[in-house]
XYZ file of C-alpha atoms in Angstrom:
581
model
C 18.999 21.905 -12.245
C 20.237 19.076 -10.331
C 22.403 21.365 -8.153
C 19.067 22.928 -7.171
C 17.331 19.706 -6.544
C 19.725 18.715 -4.108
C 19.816 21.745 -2.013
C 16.247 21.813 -1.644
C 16.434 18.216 -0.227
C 19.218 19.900 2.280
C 16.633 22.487 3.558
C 13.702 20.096 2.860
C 15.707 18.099 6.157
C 15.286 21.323 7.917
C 11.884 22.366 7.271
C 9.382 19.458 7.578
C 6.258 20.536 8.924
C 2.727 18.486 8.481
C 4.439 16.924 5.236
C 5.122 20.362 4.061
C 8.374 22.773 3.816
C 8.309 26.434 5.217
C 9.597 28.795 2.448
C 12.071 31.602 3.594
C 12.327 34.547 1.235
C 15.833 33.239 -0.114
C 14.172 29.796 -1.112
C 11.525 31.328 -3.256
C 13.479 31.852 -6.158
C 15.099 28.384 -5.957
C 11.576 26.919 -5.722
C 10.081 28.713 -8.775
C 13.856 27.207 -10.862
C 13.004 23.404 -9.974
C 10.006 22.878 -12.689
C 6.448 22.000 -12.205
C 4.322 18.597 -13.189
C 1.348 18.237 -14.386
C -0.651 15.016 -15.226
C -2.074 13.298 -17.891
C -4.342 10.468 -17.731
C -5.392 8.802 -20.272
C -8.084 5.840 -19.987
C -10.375 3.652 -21.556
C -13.796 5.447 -21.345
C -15.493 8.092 -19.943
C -18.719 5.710 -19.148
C -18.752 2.397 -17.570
C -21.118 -0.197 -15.847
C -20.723 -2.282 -13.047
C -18.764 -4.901 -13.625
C -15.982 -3.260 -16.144
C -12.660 -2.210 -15.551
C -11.728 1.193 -16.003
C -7.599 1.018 -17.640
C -5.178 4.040 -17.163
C -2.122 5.258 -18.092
C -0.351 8.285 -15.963
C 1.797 10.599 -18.060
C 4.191 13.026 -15.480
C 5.074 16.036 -17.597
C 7.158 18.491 -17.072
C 4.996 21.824 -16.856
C 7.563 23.839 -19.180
C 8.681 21.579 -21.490
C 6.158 18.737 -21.833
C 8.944 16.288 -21.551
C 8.079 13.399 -19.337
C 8.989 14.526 -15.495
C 11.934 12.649 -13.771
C 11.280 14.907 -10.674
C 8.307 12.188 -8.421
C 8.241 8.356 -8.136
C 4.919 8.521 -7.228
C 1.501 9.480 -8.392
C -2.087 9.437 -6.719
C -4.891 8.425 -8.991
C -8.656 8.679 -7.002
C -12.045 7.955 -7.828
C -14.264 10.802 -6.466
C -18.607 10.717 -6.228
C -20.615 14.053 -5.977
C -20.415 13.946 -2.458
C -16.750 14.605 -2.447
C -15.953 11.235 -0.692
C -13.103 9.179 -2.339
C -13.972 5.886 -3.571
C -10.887 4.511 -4.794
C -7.165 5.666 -4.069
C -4.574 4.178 -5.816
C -0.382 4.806 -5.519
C 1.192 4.356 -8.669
C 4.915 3.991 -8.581
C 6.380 6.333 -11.410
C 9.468 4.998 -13.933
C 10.519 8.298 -15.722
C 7.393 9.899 -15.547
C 5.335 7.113 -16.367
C 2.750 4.960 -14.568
C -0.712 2.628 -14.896
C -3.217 1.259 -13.253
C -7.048 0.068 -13.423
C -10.030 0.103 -11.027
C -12.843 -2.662 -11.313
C -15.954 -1.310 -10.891
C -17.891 -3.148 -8.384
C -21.550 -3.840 -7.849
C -21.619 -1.575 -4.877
C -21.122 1.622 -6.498
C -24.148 3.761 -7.395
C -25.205 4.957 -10.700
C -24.566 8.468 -10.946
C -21.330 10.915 -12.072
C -18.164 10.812 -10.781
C -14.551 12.620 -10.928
C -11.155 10.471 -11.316
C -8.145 12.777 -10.421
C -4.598 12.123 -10.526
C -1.741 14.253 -9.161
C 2.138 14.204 -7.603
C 2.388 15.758 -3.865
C 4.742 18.382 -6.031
C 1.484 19.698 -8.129
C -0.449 20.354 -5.051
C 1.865 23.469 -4.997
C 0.808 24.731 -7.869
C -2.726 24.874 -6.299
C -6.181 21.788 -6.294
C -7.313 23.663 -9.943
C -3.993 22.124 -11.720
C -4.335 18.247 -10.535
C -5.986 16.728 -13.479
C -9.520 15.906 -13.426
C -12.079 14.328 -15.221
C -15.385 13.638 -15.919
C -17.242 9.483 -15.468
C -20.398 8.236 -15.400
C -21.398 4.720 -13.937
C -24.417 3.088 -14.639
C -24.873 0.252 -12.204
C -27.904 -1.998 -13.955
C -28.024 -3.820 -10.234
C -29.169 -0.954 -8.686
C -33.005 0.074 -8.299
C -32.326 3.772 -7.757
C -31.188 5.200 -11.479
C -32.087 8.473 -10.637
C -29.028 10.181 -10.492
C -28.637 8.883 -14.658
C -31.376 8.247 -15.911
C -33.950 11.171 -16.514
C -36.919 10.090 -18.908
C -36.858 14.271 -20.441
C -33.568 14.021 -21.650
C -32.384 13.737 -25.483
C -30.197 11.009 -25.382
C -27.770 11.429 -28.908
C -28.737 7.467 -29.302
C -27.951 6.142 -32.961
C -30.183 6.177 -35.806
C -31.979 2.459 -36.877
C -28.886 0.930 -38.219
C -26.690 1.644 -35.225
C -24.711 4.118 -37.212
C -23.347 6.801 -35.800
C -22.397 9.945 -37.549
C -18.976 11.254 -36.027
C -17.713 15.091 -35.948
C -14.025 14.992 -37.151
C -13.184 17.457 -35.618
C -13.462 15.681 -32.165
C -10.310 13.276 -33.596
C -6.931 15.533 -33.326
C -5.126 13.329 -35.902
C -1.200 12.882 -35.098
C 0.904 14.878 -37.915
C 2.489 12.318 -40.203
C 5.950 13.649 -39.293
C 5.051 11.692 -36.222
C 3.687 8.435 -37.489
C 0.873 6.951 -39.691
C -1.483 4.108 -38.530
C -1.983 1.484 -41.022
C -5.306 -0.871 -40.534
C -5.283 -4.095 -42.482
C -9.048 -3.148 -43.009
C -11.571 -1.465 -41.677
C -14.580 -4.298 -41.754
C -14.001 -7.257 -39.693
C -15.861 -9.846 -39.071
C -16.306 -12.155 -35.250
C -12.205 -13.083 -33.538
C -10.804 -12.018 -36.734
C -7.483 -10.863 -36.280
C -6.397 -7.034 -36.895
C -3.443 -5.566 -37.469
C -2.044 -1.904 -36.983
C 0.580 -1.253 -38.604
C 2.839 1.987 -37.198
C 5.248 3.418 -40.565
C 7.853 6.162 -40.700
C 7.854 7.203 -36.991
C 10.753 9.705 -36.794
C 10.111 10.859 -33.543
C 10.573 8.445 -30.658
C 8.082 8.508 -27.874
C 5.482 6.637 -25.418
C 2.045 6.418 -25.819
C -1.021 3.858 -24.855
C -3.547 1.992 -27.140
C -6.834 1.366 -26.415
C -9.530 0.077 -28.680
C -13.147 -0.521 -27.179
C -16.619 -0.687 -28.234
C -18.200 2.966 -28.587
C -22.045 3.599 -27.045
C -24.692 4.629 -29.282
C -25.293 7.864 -27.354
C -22.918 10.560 -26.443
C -20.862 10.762 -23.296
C -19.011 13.211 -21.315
C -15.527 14.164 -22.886
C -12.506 12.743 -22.396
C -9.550 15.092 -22.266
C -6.524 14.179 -24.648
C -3.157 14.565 -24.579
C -2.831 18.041 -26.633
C -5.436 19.144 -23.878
C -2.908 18.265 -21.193
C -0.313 21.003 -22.815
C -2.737 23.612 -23.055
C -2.810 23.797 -18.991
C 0.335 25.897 -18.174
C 1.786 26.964 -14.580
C 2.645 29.955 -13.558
C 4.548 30.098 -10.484
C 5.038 34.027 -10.173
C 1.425 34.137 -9.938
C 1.200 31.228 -6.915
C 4.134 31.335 -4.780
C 3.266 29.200 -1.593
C 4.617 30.039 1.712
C 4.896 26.109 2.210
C 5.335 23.444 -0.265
C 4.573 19.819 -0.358
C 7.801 17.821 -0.695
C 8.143 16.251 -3.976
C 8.781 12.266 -3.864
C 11.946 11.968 -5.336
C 12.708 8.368 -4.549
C 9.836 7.190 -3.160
C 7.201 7.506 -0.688
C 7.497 9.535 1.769
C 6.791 8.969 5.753
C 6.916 11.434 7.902
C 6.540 12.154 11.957
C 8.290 13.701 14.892
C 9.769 12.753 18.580
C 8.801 14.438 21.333
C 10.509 14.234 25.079
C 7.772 12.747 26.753
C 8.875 14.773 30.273
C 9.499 18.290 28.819
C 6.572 17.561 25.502
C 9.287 19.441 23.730
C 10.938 17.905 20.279
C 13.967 15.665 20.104
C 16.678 16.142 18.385
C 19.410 13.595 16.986
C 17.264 10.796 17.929
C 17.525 7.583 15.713
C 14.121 6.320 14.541
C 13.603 3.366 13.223
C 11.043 1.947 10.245
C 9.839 -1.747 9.444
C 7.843 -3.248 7.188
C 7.385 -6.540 7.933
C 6.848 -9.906 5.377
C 8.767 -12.360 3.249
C 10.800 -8.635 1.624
C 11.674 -7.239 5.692
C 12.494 -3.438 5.123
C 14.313 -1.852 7.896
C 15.490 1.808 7.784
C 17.134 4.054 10.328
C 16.203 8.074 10.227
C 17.515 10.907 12.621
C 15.116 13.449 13.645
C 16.302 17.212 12.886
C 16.547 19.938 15.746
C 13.047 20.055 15.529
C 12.729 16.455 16.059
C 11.332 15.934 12.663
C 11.957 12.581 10.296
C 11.587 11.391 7.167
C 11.412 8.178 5.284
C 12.172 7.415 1.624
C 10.424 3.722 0.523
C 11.833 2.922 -3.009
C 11.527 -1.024 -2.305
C 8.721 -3.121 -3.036
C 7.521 -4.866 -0.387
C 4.511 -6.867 0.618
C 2.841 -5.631 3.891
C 0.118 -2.946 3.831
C 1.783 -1.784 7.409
C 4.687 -0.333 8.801
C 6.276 -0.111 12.627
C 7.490 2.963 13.816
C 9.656 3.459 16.549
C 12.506 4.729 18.871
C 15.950 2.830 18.853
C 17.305 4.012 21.846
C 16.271 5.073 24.995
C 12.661 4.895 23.972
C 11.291 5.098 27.330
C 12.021 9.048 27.093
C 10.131 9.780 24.154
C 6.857 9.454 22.104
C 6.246 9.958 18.614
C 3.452 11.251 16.234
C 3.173 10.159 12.739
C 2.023 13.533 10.905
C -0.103 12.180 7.963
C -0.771 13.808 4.353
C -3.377 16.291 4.733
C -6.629 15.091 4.205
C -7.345 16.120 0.324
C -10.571 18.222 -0.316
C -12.121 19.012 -4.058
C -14.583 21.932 -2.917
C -13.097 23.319 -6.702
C -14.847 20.001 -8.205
C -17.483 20.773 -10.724
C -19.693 17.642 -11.334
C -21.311 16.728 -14.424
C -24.990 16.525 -14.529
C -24.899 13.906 -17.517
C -27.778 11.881 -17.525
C -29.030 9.339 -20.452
C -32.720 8.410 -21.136
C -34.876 5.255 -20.986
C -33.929 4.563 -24.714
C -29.871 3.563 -23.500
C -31.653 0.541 -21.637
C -31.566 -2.237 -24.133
C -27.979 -0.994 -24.879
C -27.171 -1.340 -21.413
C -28.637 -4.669 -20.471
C -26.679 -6.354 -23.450
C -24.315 -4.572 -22.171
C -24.657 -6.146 -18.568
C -25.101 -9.342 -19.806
C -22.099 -9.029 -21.666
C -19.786 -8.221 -18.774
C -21.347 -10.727 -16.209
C -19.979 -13.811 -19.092
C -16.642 -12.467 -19.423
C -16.147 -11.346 -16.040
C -17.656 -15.716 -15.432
C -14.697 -16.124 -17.452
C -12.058 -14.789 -15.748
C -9.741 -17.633 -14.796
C -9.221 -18.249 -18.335
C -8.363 -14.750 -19.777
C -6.098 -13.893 -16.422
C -4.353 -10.511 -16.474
C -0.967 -10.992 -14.587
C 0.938 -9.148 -11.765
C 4.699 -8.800 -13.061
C 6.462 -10.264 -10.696
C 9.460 -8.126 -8.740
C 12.708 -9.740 -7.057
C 11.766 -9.750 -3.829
C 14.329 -7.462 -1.868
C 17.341 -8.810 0.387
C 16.613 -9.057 3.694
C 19.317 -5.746 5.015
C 21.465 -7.978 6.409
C 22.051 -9.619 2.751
C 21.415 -13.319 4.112
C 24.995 -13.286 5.770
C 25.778 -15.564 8.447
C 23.983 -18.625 10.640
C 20.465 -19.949 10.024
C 19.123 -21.922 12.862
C 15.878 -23.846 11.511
C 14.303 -24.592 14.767
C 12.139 -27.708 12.700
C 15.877 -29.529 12.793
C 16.692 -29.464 16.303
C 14.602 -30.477 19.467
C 11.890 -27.660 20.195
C 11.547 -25.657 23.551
C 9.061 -23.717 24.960
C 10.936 -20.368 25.178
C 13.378 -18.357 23.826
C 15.493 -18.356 26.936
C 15.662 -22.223 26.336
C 16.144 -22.151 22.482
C 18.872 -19.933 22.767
C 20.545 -22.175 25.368
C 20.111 -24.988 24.241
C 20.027 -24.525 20.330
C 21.787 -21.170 19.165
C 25.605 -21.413 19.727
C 26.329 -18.426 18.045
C 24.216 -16.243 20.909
C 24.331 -15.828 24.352
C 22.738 -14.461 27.500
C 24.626 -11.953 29.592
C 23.178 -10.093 32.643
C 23.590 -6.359 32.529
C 21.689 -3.705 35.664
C 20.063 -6.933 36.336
C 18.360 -7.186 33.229
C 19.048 -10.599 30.644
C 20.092 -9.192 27.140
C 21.016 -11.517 24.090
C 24.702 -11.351 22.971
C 26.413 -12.247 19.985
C 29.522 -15.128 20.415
C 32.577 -13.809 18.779
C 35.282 -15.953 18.084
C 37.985 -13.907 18.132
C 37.137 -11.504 22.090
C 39.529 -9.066 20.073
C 36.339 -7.800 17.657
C 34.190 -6.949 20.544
C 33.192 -3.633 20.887
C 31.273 -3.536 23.828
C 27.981 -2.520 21.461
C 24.627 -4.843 21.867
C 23.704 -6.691 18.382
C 20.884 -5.392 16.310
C 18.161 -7.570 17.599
C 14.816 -8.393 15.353
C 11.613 -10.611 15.379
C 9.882 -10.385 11.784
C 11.727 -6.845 11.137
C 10.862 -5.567 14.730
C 13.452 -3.816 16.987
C 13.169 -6.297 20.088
C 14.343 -3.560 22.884
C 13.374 -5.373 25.801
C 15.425 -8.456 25.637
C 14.119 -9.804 29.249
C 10.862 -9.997 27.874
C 11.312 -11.430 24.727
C 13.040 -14.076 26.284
C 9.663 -15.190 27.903
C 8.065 -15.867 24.398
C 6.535 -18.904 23.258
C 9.737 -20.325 20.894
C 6.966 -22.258 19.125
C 5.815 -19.653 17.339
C 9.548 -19.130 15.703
C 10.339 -20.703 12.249
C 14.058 -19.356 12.196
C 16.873 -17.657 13.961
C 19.354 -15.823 11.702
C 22.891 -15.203 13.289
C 25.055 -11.990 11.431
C 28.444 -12.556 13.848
C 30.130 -9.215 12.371
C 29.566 -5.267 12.717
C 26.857 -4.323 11.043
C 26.496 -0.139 10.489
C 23.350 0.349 9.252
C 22.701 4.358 8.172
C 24.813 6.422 11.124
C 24.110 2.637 13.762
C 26.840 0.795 14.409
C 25.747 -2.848 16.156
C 27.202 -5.772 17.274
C 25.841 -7.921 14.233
C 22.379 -8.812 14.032
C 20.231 -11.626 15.644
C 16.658 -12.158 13.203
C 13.750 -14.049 14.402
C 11.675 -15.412 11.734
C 7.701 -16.275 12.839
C 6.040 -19.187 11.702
C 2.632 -16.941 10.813
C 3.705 -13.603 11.868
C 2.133 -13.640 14.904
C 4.543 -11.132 17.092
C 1.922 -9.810 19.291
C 2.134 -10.568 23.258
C 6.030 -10.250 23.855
C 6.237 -6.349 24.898
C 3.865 -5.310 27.016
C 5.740 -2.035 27.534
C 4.744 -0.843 23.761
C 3.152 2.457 24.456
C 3.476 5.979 22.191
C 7.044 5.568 21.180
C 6.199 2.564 19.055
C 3.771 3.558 16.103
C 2.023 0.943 14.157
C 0.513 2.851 10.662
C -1.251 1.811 7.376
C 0.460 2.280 4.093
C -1.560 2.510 0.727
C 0.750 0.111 -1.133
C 1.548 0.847 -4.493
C -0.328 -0.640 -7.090
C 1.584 -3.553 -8.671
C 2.487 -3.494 -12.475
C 0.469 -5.710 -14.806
C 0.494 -7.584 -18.165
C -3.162 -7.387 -19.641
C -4.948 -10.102 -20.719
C -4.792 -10.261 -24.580
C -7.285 -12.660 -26.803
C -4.896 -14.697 -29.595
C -7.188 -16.706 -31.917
C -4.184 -18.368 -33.497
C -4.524 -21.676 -31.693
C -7.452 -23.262 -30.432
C -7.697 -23.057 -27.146
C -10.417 -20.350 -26.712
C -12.651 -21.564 -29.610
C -15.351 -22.818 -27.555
C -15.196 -19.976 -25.114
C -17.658 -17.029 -24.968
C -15.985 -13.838 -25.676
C -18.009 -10.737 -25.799
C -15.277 -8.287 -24.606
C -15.837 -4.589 -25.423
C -12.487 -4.018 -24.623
C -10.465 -5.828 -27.108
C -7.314 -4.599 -26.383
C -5.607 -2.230 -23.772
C -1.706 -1.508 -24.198
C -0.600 0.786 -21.419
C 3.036 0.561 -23.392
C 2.986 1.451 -27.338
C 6.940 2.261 -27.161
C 7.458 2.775 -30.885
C 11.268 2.564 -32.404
C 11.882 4.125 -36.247
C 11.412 1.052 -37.403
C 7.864 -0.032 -38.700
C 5.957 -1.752 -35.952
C 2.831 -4.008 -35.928
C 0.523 -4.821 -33.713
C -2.233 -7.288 -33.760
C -5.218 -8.605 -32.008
C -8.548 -10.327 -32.742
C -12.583 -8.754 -32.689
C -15.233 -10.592 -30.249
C -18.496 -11.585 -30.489
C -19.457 -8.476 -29.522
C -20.538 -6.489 -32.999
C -21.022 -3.034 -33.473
C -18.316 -0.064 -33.901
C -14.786 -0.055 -32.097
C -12.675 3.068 -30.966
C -9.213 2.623 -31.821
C -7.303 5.616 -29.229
C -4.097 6.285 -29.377
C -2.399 8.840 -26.765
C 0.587 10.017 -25.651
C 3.938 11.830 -26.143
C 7.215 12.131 -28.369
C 10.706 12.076 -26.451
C 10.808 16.003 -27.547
C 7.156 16.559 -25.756
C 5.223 16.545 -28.402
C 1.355 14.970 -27.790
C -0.153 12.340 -30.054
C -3.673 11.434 -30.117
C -5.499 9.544 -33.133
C -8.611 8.262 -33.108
C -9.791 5.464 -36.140
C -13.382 3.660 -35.730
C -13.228 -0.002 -37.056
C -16.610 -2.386 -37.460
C -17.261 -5.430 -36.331
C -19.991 -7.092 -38.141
């Protein structure tokens, strides 16, 4: 299997087209041995109001086995309405086949029924009818226009007088015992009193996600669960494509190619270079193929929602064309026509009122971004900083470099200034210019950039040794640092072989808020959450586990959900309903 993986990346080199690969005949066979995906998703509720967060948790399968999928690093998770335009979009970075995320839903959005989908660029092969989908209604209370929700005709399944309401087991696929059994401390509980689940005689080891949230009084479309999410199999002798999307197998994926701006024809073997500018620089080097095609792989984190493209050398020859993902339409989508009658309205409004205290609330029940180490500038932070706040300041960067940097120099070459690198030993010079960079950026005219307003520069980072970076060997690097990253105004020759592009950033990773009653601290602060507890990561060991959390002031009947999958691909879902009284 991993003999086949890497040979497709060989001819994956050799075959980029629009983001896609051109099959021959002999590759067919090799692309029906590497195994499909298919997604998951599993998330809080299928019916939300303005104002709530909808939580999820992405589950990469393999398509034969079930077995979480170590094939893509990344997943796309969208937010769909009726009228096929995407609301949200969100890039979820996957760890083994695992990912999660949440949209807020915002005050903007119109009531009315919506799709969230979620897919790898290696499903799309398998054709639009295999990305997972599913079904969400939003009621926004804010909004005059309820039409597309509310419909006065309709039997809304709302609860009988005592807000009872009468459950079909058979909805609940109940996880085999051989898996594990859920223990509740109770089932009664009364306002912030504490709860405790207690996990017993798991045998099989797996990953799974807990939610537990406040069900509505009236029925609501169906979410799909995990033993759903086996049931969908992929055949690929049936749906061969004569071009595949490339699967992300270490990251994102950026893709464009070179042209010879004389002939219009595609360049080959020229060196193309990405940045990504911000506190974590990324710089990467690419060749384009024979049919002056590239490719970039982004495993790093980084900061900036925008990359620079652009040629290293010779750049005045060529121009390049960033070929984007194809635009994704969901034609196939089937929308439900759920609707909910006048009677939901008081529900709703407590509802409302509900959400606008907690959400007032905020500050003090913070979810957090996990933090990531910040990645190593390329260089590694070897050699010379020059602060330019400890030395005298010029107006240039002729004068700085003169006058402050004694580690660079300015030589004259076809009558044009270019910035050198001061070796003290002659012996290591290699007659090669240094690498040189302002916030990331390739600086290519030097006599230009020597014009700039020095002002503007915070630092000036000196690498006095060889530096090969991919197949580039340079003279060692001179960095410029900006004070506000403000590097507009010092090439006037940037035309079409210098790209600047957006990149959807992958969502970061978070640590949910969770409410702990064991202190003080929050006993004079409202809590009405109807969420009271989302764990995107139940990782359960053989030994018993517990895990515990507290009720709100919010009363009524709670959905304890519990999804996922054992190590041997096995799904688990288990539903309980607790009350709060």
């Amino acid at each position: 299997m991993k003999k086949n993986i890497i040979y497709i990346l060989t001819f994956i080199s050799c075959y980029i087209s629009f983001s896609q690969v051109i099959l021959s005949e002999k590759d067919e066979n090799l692309f029906k041995e590497i195994p499909q995906e298919k997604i998951f998703l599993h998330f809080n509720s299928s019916f939300l109001l303005a104002g709530e967060n909808l939580y999820y948790k992405i589950y990469c399968l393999n398509a034969q086995n079930n077995k979480l999928s170590s094939l893509s690093k990344i997943a796309y998770v969208e937010f769909v309405d009726s009228n096929l335009e995407v609301i949200f979009k969100q890039k979820i970075k996957l760890i083994s086949g695992l990912g999660q995320g949440d949209f807020f839903i915002p005050s903007s959005i119109l009531s009315g029924n919506y799709k969230i989908v979620a897919y790898t660029q290696w499903m799309r092969n398998a054709g639009e009818l295999n990305i997972f989908q599913n079904d969400i209604s939003i009621v926004n209370p804010f909004n005059e226009n309820q039409d597309a929700i509310i419909n006065k005709t309709v039997d809304t399944l709302l609860a009988n007088k005592k807000g009872k309401i009468n459950y079909n087991k058979n909805d609940f696929i109940i996880a085999p015992k051989e898996f594990f059994e859920l223990k509740l401390n109770k089932k009664n509980f009364k306002s912030r009193e504490k709860i405790i689940l207690k996990f017993t005689n798991n045998k099989n080891l797996g990953n799974y996600s807990l939610s537990v949230r406040k069900v509505t009084p009236f029925e609501i479309p169906k979410r799909y669960n995990s033993v759903d999410a086996i049931k969908n199999n992929i055949d690929f002798k049936k749906n061969t494509p004569k071009s595949i999307f490339l699967p992300e197998l270490r990251g994102e994926l950026i893709f464009g190619t070179v042209y010879e701006r004389d002939s219009n024809l595609p360049a080959a073997d020229v060196k193309v270079t990405l940045t990504i500018t911000g506190n974590d620089k990324l710089f990467k080097i690419a060749n384009t193929n024979n049919l002056g095609r590239f490719y970039f792989n982004i495993s790093e984190n980084y900061e900036q929602s925008n990359a620079i493209i652009q040629v290293l050398n010779k750049y005045k020859n060529y121009k390049l064309n960033i070929e984007n993902l194809p635009i994704k339409m969901y034609d196939y989508l089937s929308f439900s026509n759920f609707k909910i009658n006048e009677l939901a309205n008081e529900f709703i409004l407590k509802q409302s009122i509900y959400n606008q205290i907690e959400n007032a609330y905020k500050e003090v029940k913070l979810t957090k971004i996990n933090q990531v180490e910040p990645e190593l500038p390329f260089y590694n932070k070897i050699g010379k900083t020059y602060d330019l706040d400890d030395f005298t300041r010029f107006p240039t960067i002729k004068e700085t470099i003169i006058e402050v940097v004694d580690a660079v120099t300015i030589k004259s070459r076809n009558g044009k200034s270019l910035l050198d690198i001061i070796w003290e030993n002659k012996m290591d010079k290699s007659g090669l210019l240094p690498l040189v960079i302002f916030d990331g950026i390739i600086i290519e005219n030097h006599n230009e950039f020597l014009n700039f307003n020095a002002r503007k520069v915070k630092k000036i980072h000196v690498v006095r040794e060889k530096y090969l970076y991919g197949t580039q060997l340079f003279e060692g690097v001179i960095s410029f640092e900006s004070i506000k990253g403000d590097i507009n105004g010092f090439n006037s020759e940037r035309k079409d072989y210098i790209v600047n592009i957006d990149l959807l950033k992958p969502l970061e990773k978070k640590s949910y808020f969770k409410q702990v009653y064991d202190k003080n601290k929050f006993e004079h602060i409202p809590d009405y959450r109807n969420q009271l507890l989302w764990m995107p990561n139940l990782s359960l060991s053989s030994k018993d586990e517990e895990v515990i959390f507290y009720t709100s002031d919010n009363k009524g009947e709670f959905e304890i959900c519990i999804e996922g999958f054992t190590e041997s691909g096995k799904p688990v879902s288990l539903r309980e309903i607790i009350n709060v009284e």
